[in-house]
CSV table of C-alpha atoms in Angstrom, one decimal:
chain,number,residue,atom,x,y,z
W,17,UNK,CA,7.0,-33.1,13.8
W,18,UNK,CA,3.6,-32.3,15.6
W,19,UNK,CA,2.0,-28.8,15.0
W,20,UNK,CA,2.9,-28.4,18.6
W,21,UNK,CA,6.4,-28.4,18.1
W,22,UNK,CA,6.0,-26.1,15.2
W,23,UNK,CA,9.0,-23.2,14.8
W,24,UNK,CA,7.9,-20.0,13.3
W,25,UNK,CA,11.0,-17.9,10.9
W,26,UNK,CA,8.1,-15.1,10.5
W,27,UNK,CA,4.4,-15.0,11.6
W,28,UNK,CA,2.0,-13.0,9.7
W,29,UNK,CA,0.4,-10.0,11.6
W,30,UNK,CA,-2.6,-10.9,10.1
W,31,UNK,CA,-5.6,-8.0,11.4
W,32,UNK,CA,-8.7,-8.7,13.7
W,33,UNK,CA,-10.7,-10.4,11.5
W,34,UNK,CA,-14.4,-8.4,12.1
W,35,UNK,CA,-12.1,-5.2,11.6
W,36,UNK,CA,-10.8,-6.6,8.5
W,37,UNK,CA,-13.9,-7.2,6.4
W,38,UNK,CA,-15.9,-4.4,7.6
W,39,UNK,CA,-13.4,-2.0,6.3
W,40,UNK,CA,-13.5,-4.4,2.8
W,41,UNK,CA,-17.1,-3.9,3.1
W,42,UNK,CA,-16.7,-0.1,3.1
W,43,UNK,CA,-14.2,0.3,0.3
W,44,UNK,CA,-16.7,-2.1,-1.5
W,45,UNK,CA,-20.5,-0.3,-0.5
W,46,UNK,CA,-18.2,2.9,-2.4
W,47,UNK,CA,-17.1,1.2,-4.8
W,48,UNK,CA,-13.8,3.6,-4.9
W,49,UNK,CA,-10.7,1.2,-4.3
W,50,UNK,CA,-7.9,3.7,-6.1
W,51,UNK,CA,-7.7,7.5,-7.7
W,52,UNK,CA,-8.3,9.1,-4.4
W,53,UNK,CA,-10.1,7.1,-2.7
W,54,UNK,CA,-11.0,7.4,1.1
W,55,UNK,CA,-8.9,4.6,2.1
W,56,UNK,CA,-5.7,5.7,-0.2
W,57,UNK,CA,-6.1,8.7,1.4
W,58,UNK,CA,-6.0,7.6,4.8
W,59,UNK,CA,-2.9,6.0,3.9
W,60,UNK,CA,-1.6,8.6,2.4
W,61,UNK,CA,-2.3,11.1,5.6
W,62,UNK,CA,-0.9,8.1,7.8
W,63,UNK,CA,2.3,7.9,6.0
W,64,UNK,CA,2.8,11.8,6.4
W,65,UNK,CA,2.3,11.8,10.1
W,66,UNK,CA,4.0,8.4,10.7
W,67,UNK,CA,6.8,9.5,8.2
W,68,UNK,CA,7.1,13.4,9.1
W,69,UNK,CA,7.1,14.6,5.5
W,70,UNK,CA,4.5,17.5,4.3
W,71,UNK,CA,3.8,15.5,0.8
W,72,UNK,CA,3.0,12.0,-0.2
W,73,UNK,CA,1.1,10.3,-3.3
W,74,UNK,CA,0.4,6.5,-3.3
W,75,UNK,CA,0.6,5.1,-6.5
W,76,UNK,CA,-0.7,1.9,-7.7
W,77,UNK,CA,2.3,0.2,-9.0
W,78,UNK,CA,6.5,1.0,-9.7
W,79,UNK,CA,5.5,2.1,-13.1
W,80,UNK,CA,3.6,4.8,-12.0
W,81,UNK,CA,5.9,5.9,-9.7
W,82,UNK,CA,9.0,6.1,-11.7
W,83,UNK,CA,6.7,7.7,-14.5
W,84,UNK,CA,5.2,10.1,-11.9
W,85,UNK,CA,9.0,10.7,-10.8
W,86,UNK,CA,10.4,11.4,-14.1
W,87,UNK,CA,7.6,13.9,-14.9
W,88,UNK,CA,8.2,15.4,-11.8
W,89,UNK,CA,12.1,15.6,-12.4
W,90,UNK,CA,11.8,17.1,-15.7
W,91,UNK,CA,12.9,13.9,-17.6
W,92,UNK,CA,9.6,12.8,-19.1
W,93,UNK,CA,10.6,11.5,-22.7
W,94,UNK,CA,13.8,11.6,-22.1
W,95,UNK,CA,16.1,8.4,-21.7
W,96,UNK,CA,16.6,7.2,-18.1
W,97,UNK,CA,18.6,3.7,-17.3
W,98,UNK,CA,16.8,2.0,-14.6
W,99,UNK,CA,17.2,-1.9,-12.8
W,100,UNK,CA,15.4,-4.6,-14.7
W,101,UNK,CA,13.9,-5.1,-11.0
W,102,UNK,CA,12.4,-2.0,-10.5
């Protein structure tokens, strides 16, 4: 098959690639990837709006969440069944 008779399942959306790299150079000239950091929390403010919900924490992994979760339910330290795919 010739790459002009190629079928696509999925194509990425991949971003404009001057865009792209300016914003890497950015988070980099900051040096403040995660905790808070401007980016995270334009994220965070863009999933509000896009989302409609007052309050939203990004988190760097499941394991933080479900930790972050737990504390929040009450049920730090206490034993909680979860997926072994969480």
């Amino acid at each position: 098959m010739n790459s002009n008779n190629k079928i696509y399942i999925t194509k990425s959306r991949i971003p404009n690639e001057s865009f792209f790299f300016g914003q890497c150079r950015d988070i980099f000239k900051s040096a403040w990837i995660i905790n808070n950091g401007n980016y995270v929390q334009k994220l965070e403010y863009s999933l509000s709006a896009y989302l409609a919900i007052s309050h939203i924490i990004a988190c760097n992994n499941v394991m933080t969440a479900l930790m972050l979760t737990l504390q929040c339910a009450g049920l730090a330290g206490k034993k909680v069944a979860v997926t072994p795919y969480t």
